[in-house]
PDB file of C-alpha atoms in Angstrom:
ATOM      1  CA  MET I   1     -24.000   7.631  12.786  1.00 57.00           C
ATOM      2  CA  ALA I   2     -23.394   4.774  10.341  1.00 69.00           C
ATOM      3  CA  SER I   3     -19.969   6.038   9.294  1.00 84.00           C
ATOM      4  CA  PHE I   4     -19.054   6.600  12.956  1.00 89.00           C
ATOM      5  CA  THR I   5     -19.954   2.994  13.816  1.00 92.00           C
ATOM      6  CA  LYS I   6     -18.139   1.599  10.792  1.00 92.00           C
ATOM      7  CA  LYS I   7     -15.053   3.677  11.690  1.00 92.00           C
ATOM      8  CA  ALA I   8     -15.224   2.444  15.299  1.00 94.00           C
ATOM      9  CA  ILE I   9     -15.235  -1.182  14.096  1.00 96.00           C
ATOM     10  CA  ARG I  10     -12.344  -0.483  11.731  1.00 94.00           C
ATOM     11  CA  ASP I  11     -10.326   1.376  14.374  1.00 94.00           C
ATOM     12  CA  SER I  12     -10.865  -1.375  16.949  1.00 96.00           C
ATOM     13  CA  PHE I  13      -9.779  -3.982  14.432  1.00 95.00           C
ATOM     14  CA  VAL I  14      -6.580  -2.088  13.519  1.00 93.00           C
ATOM     15  CA  LYS I  15      -5.855  -1.526  17.233  1.00 95.00           C
ATOM     16  CA  LEU I  16      -6.266  -5.241  17.953  1.00 95.00           C
ATOM     17  CA  LEU I  17      -4.224  -6.140  14.875  1.00 93.00           C
ATOM     18  CA  ASN I  18      -1.393  -4.030  16.260  1.00 92.00           C
ATOM     19  CA  GLU I  19      -1.590  -6.122  19.441  1.00 94.00           C
ATOM     20  CA  LYS I  20      -1.957  -9.683  18.158  1.00 94.00           C
ATOM     21  CA  PRO I  21      -1.960 -11.816  15.001  1.00 92.00           C
ATOM     22  CA  LEU I  22      -5.023 -11.871  12.774  1.00 90.00           C
ATOM     23  CA  SER I  23      -5.613 -15.553  13.582  1.00 91.00           C
ATOM     24  CA  GLN I  24      -6.121 -14.615  17.244  1.00 94.00           C
ATOM     25  CA  ILE I  25      -8.678 -11.858  16.626  1.00 95.00           C
ATOM     26  CA  THR I  26     -12.347 -12.735  16.803  1.00 95.00           C
ATOM     27  CA  ILE I  27     -15.418 -10.755  15.933  1.00 96.00           C
ATOM     28  CA  ARG I  28     -16.247 -10.840  19.648  1.00 97.00           C
ATOM     29  CA  ASP I  29     -12.888  -9.133  20.388  1.00 97.00           C
ATOM     30  CA  ILE I  30     -13.706  -6.360  17.918  1.00 97.00           C
ATOM     31  CA  VAL I  31     -17.273  -5.733  19.084  1.00 96.00           C
ATOM     32  CA  ASP I  32     -16.233  -5.820  22.746  1.00 96.00           C
ATOM     33  CA  ASP I  33     -13.458  -3.329  22.051  1.00 97.00           C
ATOM     34  CA  CYS I  34     -15.610  -0.837  20.159  1.00 95.00           C
ATOM     35  CA  GLY I  35     -18.829  -1.338  22.139  1.00 94.00           C
ATOM     36  CA  VAL I  36     -21.200  -2.535  19.426  1.00 94.00           C
ATOM     37  CA  ASN I  37     -23.055  -5.820  19.143  1.00 93.00           C
ATOM     38  CA  ARG I  38     -22.330  -8.678  16.744  1.00 94.00           C
ATOM     39  CA  ASN I  39     -25.334  -7.854  14.578  1.00 94.00           C
ATOM     40  CA  THR I  40     -23.929  -4.382  14.025  1.00 93.00           C
ATOM     41  CA  PHE I  41     -20.630  -5.884  12.907  1.00 95.00           C
ATOM     42  CA  TYR I  42     -22.447  -8.182  10.462  1.00 95.00           C
ATOM     43  CA  TYR I  43     -24.491  -5.269   9.161  1.00 94.00           C
ATOM     44  CA  TYR I  44     -21.249  -3.720   7.847  1.00 94.00           C
ATOM     45  CA  TYR I  45     -19.010  -6.746   7.231  1.00 95.00           C
ATOM     46  CA  GLN I  46     -19.688 -10.320   6.192  1.00 95.00           C
ATOM     47  CA  ASP I  47     -16.603 -11.669   8.024  1.00 94.00           C
ATOM     48  CA  LEU I  48     -13.048 -10.804   9.099  1.00 92.00           C
ATOM     49  CA  PRO I  49     -11.489 -11.195   5.622  1.00 91.00           C
ATOM     50  CA  GLN I  50     -13.984  -8.661   4.280  1.00 93.00           C
ATOM     51  CA  LEU I  51     -13.012  -6.294   7.116  1.00 94.00           C
ATOM     52  CA  VAL I  52      -9.316  -6.755   6.268  1.00 91.00           C
ATOM     53  CA  GLU I  53     -10.074  -6.004   2.632  1.00 90.00           C
ATOM     54  CA  SER I  54     -12.120  -2.953   3.585  1.00 91.00           C
ATOM     55  CA  VAL I  55      -9.327  -1.582   5.792  1.00 90.00           C
ATOM     56  CA  VAL I  56      -6.680  -1.909   3.092  1.00 86.00           C
ATOM     57  CA  ASP I  57      -9.006  -0.588   0.348  1.00 87.00           C
ATOM     58  CA  GLU I  58      -9.910   2.475   2.419  1.00 88.00           C
ATOM     59  CA  ASP I  59      -6.248   3.119   3.096  1.00 85.00           C
ATOM     60  CA  ALA I  60      -5.387   2.823  -0.594  1.00 84.00           C
ATOM     61  CA  GLU I  61      -8.061   5.415  -1.381  1.00 86.00           C
ATOM     62  CA  ARG I  62      -6.731   7.679   1.377  1.00 85.00           C
ATOM     63  CA  ILE I  63      -3.208   7.480  -0.022  1.00 82.00           C
ATOM     64  CA  ILE I  64      -4.465   8.279  -3.512  1.00 82.00           C
ATOM     65  CA  ARG I  65      -6.346  11.345  -2.224  1.00 86.00           C
ATOM     66  CA  ARG I  66      -3.372  12.541  -0.128  1.00 84.00           C
ATOM     67  CA  HIS I  67      -0.856  12.276  -2.962  1.00 82.00           C
ATOM     68  CA  PRO I  68      -2.134  13.981  -6.103  1.00 84.00           C
ATOM     69  CA  THR I  69       1.502  14.427  -7.164  1.00 84.00           C
ATOM     70  CA  ILE I  70       4.631  12.330  -6.605  1.00 82.00           C
ATOM     71  CA  ASN I  71       7.987  13.968  -7.270  1.00 82.00           C
ATOM     72  CA  SER I  72      10.472  11.115  -6.923  1.00 77.00           C
ATOM     73  CA  LEU I  73      10.793   7.357  -6.663  1.00 72.00           C
ATOM     74  CA  ASP I  74      11.578   7.926  -2.990  1.00 76.00           C
ATOM     75  CA  ASP I  75       8.195   9.702  -2.633  1.00 78.00           C
ATOM     76  CA  CYS I  76       6.601   6.671  -4.334  1.00 72.00           C
ATOM     77  CA  ILE I  77       8.005   4.334  -1.703  1.00 77.00           C
ATOM     78  CA  ASN I  78       7.151   6.703   1.154  1.00 79.00           C
ATOM     79  CA  ALA I  79       3.529   7.015   0.000  1.00 78.00           C
ATOM     80  CA  ALA I  80       3.211   3.271  -0.473  1.00 77.00           C
ATOM     81  CA  LEU I  81       4.588   2.638   3.027  1.00 82.00           C
ATOM     82  CA  GLU I  82       2.479   5.158   4.979  1.00 82.00           C
ATOM     83  CA  PHE I  83       0.071   2.605   6.443  1.00 83.00           C
ATOM     84  CA  ALA I  84       2.828   0.054   7.079  1.00 86.00           C
ATOM     85  CA  LEU I  85       5.000   2.539   8.951  1.00 85.00           C
ATOM     86  CA  ALA I  86       2.066   3.746  11.068  1.00 86.00           C
ATOM     87  CA  ASN I  87       0.866   0.199  11.801  1.00 88.00           C
ATOM     88  CA  ARG I  88       3.966  -1.993  11.710  1.00 90.00           C
ATOM     89  CA  LYS I  89       2.649  -4.878  13.781  1.00 91.00           C
ATOM     90  CA  ALA I  90      -0.763  -4.848  12.086  1.00 90.00           C
ATOM     91  CA  VAL I  91       0.812  -5.034   8.642  1.00 90.00           C
ATOM     92  CA  LEU I  92       3.158  -7.832   9.645  1.00 92.00           C
ATOM     93  CA  HIS I  93       0.228  -9.708  11.178  1.00 91.00           C
ATOM     94  CA  ILE I  94      -1.698  -9.419   7.895  1.00 90.00           C
ATOM     95  CA  TYR I  95       1.434 -10.210   5.856  1.00 91.00           C
ATOM     96  CA  HIS I  96       2.018 -13.412   7.827  1.00 92.00           C
ATOM     97  CA  SER I  97      -1.633 -14.500   7.731  1.00 90.00           C
ATOM     98  CA  VAL I  98      -3.738 -16.462   5.287  1.00 89.00           C
ATOM     99  CA  ASN I  99      -4.991 -13.045   4.083  1.00 87.00           C
ATOM    100  CA  ARG I 100      -1.552 -11.995   2.822  1.00 90.00           C
ATOM    101  CA  ASP I 101      -2.872 -11.789  -0.731  1.00 91.00           C
ATOM    102  CA  ILE I 102      -5.237  -8.980   0.308  1.00 88.00           C
ATOM    103  CA  TYR I 103      -2.297  -6.911   1.523  1.00 88.00           C
ATOM    104  CA  GLU I 104      -0.259  -7.716  -1.590  1.00 92.00           C
ATOM    105  CA  GLN I 105      -3.166  -6.620  -3.816  1.00 91.00           C
ATOM    106  CA  TYR I 106      -3.429  -3.419  -1.792  1.00 88.00           C
ATOM    107  CA  GLN I 107       0.293  -2.755  -2.118  1.00 89.00           C
ATOM    108  CA  TRP I 108       0.183  -3.490  -5.868  1.00 92.00           C
ATOM    109  CA  ARG I 109      -2.687  -0.996  -6.282  1.00 90.00           C
ATOM    110  CA  VAL I 110      -0.884   1.701  -4.293  1.00 88.00           C
ATOM    111  CA  CYS I 111       2.383   1.111  -6.183  1.00 88.00           C
ATOM    112  CA  THR I 112       0.529   1.342  -9.492  1.00 91.00           C
ATOM    113  CA  TYR I 113      -1.025   4.668  -8.519  1.00 90.00           C
ATOM    114  CA  VAL I 114       2.083   6.293  -7.078  1.00 87.00           C
ATOM    115  CA  VAL I 115       4.328   5.171  -9.942  1.00 89.00           C
ATOM    116  CA  ARG I 116       1.871   6.384 -12.606  1.00 91.00           C
ATOM    117  CA  THR I 117       1.546   9.702 -10.812  1.00 90.00           C
ATOM    118  CA  TYR I 118       5.327  10.023 -10.612  1.00 88.00           C
ATOM    119  CA  VAL I 119       5.871   9.086 -14.270  1.00 91.00           C
ATOM    120  CA  ASP I 120       3.127  11.492 -15.399  1.00 91.00           C
ATOM    121  CA  GLY I 121       4.764  14.309 -13.434  1.00 89.00           C
ATOM    122  CA  VAL I 122       8.233  13.690 -14.853  1.00 88.00           C
ATOM    123  CA  LEU I 123       6.895  13.098 -18.352  1.00 88.00           C
ATOM    124  CA  GLY I 124       5.122  16.471 -18.405  1.00 87.00           C
ATOM    125  CA  ASN I 125       4.782  17.591 -22.029  1.00 87.00           C
ATOM    126  CA  ARG I 126       7.234  15.029 -23.338  1.00 86.00           C
ATOM    127  CA  LYS I 127       5.876  12.224 -25.472  1.00 85.00           C
ATOM    128  CA  MET I 128       6.135   8.493 -25.143  1.00 89.00           C
ATOM    129  CA  THR I 129       4.270   5.731 -26.962  1.00 91.00           C
ATOM    130  CA  SER I 130       1.589   4.065 -24.877  1.00 92.00           C
ATOM    131  CA  GLU I 131       3.576   0.826 -25.075  1.00 94.00           C
ATOM    132  CA  ASP I 132       6.728   2.525 -23.733  1.00 93.00           C
ATOM    133  CA  TYR I 133       4.679   4.289 -21.037  1.00 94.00           C
ATOM    134  CA  THR I 134       3.179   0.983 -19.888  1.00 95.00           C
ATOM    135  CA  THR I 135       6.606  -0.689 -19.944  1.00 93.00           C
ATOM    136  CA  VAL I 136       8.228   2.072 -17.866  1.00 92.00           C
ATOM    137  CA  VAL I 137       5.344   2.125 -15.363  1.00 93.00           C
ATOM    138  CA  ASP I 138       5.424  -1.677 -15.063  1.00 94.00           C
ATOM    139  CA  TYR I 139       9.185  -1.635 -14.497  1.00 91.00           C
ATOM    140  CA  LEU I 140       9.069   1.008 -11.761  1.00 89.00           C
ATOM    141  CA  LYS I 141       5.978  -0.543 -10.191  1.00 91.00           C
ATOM    142  CA  CYS I 142       7.740  -3.915  -9.971  1.00 92.00           C
ATOM    143  CA  VAL I 143      10.834  -2.278  -8.466  1.00 88.00           C
ATOM    144  CA  SER I 144       8.717  -0.471  -5.850  1.00 86.00           C
ATOM    145  CA  PHE I 145       6.551  -3.491  -5.060  1.00 90.00           C
ATOM    146  CA  GLY I 146       9.562  -5.798  -4.850  1.00 90.00           C
ATOM    147  CA  MET I 147      11.383  -3.451  -2.491  1.00 86.00           C
ATOM    148  CA  ILE I 148       8.352  -3.226  -0.212  1.00 88.00           C
ATOM    149  CA  MET I 149       7.722  -6.978  -0.171  1.00 91.00           C
ATOM    150  CA  GLY I 150      11.424  -7.593   0.483  1.00 89.00           C
ATOM    151  CA  TRP I 151      11.305  -5.170   3.390  1.00 88.00           C
ATOM    152  CA  LEU I 152       8.229  -6.912   4.823  1.00 90.00           C
ATOM    153  CA  GLU I 153       9.972 -10.266   4.428  1.00 91.00           C
ATOM    154  CA  THR I 154      12.769  -8.983   6.694  1.00 89.00           C
ATOM    155  CA  GLY I 155      10.178  -8.089   9.350  1.00 91.00           C
ATOM    156  CA  MET I 156      10.532  -4.387   8.427  1.00 89.00           C
ATOM    157  CA  ASN I 157      14.192  -4.414   9.370  1.00 87.00           C
ATOM    158  CA  PRO I 158      15.557  -0.832   9.442  1.00 82.00           C
ATOM    159  CA  ASN I 159      18.803  -2.021   7.801  1.00 81.00           C
ATOM    160  CA  ALA I 160      16.823  -3.326   4.839  1.00 77.00           C
ATOM    161  CA  MET I 161      15.107   0.054   4.554  1.00 75.00           C
ATOM    162  CA  ALA I 162      18.508   1.767   4.520  1.00 80.00           C
ATOM    163  CA  ARG I 163      19.549  -0.459   1.588  1.00 80.00           C
ATOM    164  CA  PHE I 164      16.342   0.452  -0.246  1.00 75.00           C
ATOM    165  CA  ARG I 165      17.057   4.142   0.284  1.00 78.00           C
ATOM    166  CA  ARG I 166      20.532   3.575  -1.181  1.00 83.00           C
ATOM    167  CA  ILE I 167      19.031   1.832  -4.204  1.00 82.00           C
ATOM    168  CA  LEU I 168      16.729   4.813  -4.699  1.00 77.00           C
ATOM    169  CA  GLU I 169      19.712   7.176  -4.549  1.00 80.00           C
ATOM    170  CA  LEU I 170      21.492   5.109  -7.185  1.00 83.00           C
ATOM    171  CA  LYS I 171      18.393   5.047  -9.388  1.00 79.00           C
ATOM    172  CA  CYS I 172      17.954   8.832  -9.225  1.00 78.00           C
ATOM    173  CA  GLY I 173      17.589  10.142 -12.784  1.00 82.00           C
ATOM    174  CA  ASP I 174      16.756   6.732 -14.277  1.00 85.00           C
ATOM    175  CA  LEU I 175      13.254   7.769 -15.295  1.00 83.00           C
ATOM    176  CA  GLU I 176      14.517  10.811 -17.173  1.00 87.00           C
ATOM    177  CA  HIS I 177      17.044   8.605 -18.992  1.00 87.00           C
ATOM    178  CA  LEU I 178      14.325   6.093 -19.870  1.00 88.00           C
ATOM    179  CA  ILE I 179      12.169   8.891 -21.292  1.00 88.00           C
ATOM    180  CA  ASP I 180      15.145  10.247 -23.280  1.00 88.00           C
ATOM    181  CA  ARG I 181      15.825   6.796 -24.735  1.00 89.00           C
ATOM    182  CA  CYS I 182      12.160   6.291 -25.623  1.00 88.00           C
ATOM    183  CA  GLU I 183      12.111   9.660 -27.425  1.00 86.00           C
ATOM    184  CA  LYS I 184      15.324   8.891 -29.316  1.00 87.00           C
ATOM    185  CA  MET I 185      14.090   5.454 -30.350  1.00 86.00           C
ATOM    186  CA  ARG I 186      10.857   6.985 -31.617  1.00 79.00           C
ATOM    187  CA  SER I 187      12.632   9.585 -33.778  1.00 71.00           C
TER     188      SER I 187
END
């Protein structure tokens, strides 16, 4: 029952966030929408920022579970954007709120996971120093994160997404070349 109630609060919050900005959502709105009382809300969450953090943390965990492997940089971006694409208005409302840092931390965590998973898959049995590995992961993570934040800054403009897809096409094979160069430099 507890997980059902917590999910109902979360779902009501995301539904409301898809309808209006975070600054216009009250705890009363959430409890009225999901049919629980205020005390029940406070049993699970201290306040709205904690609920925002919980929603994005749970989604990050869901993405990690759903994507045990990542086969391309394009897959990295797609995995990192799952929640945003399914909840465009909600994400923009969080992005343009005082809680923007929570969403950025979430996106950074997801980008870190998906990029590491991708690099590990491409690396396979090949060897790289831990310093080179960290450098390559940081580079690709920053590229992914920057593309996503740039897309959010445009209001999730489809034209911006098309440019990102083009960048990904142009970057195809870059990771393999980076690994080759790291191996050659190590020899």
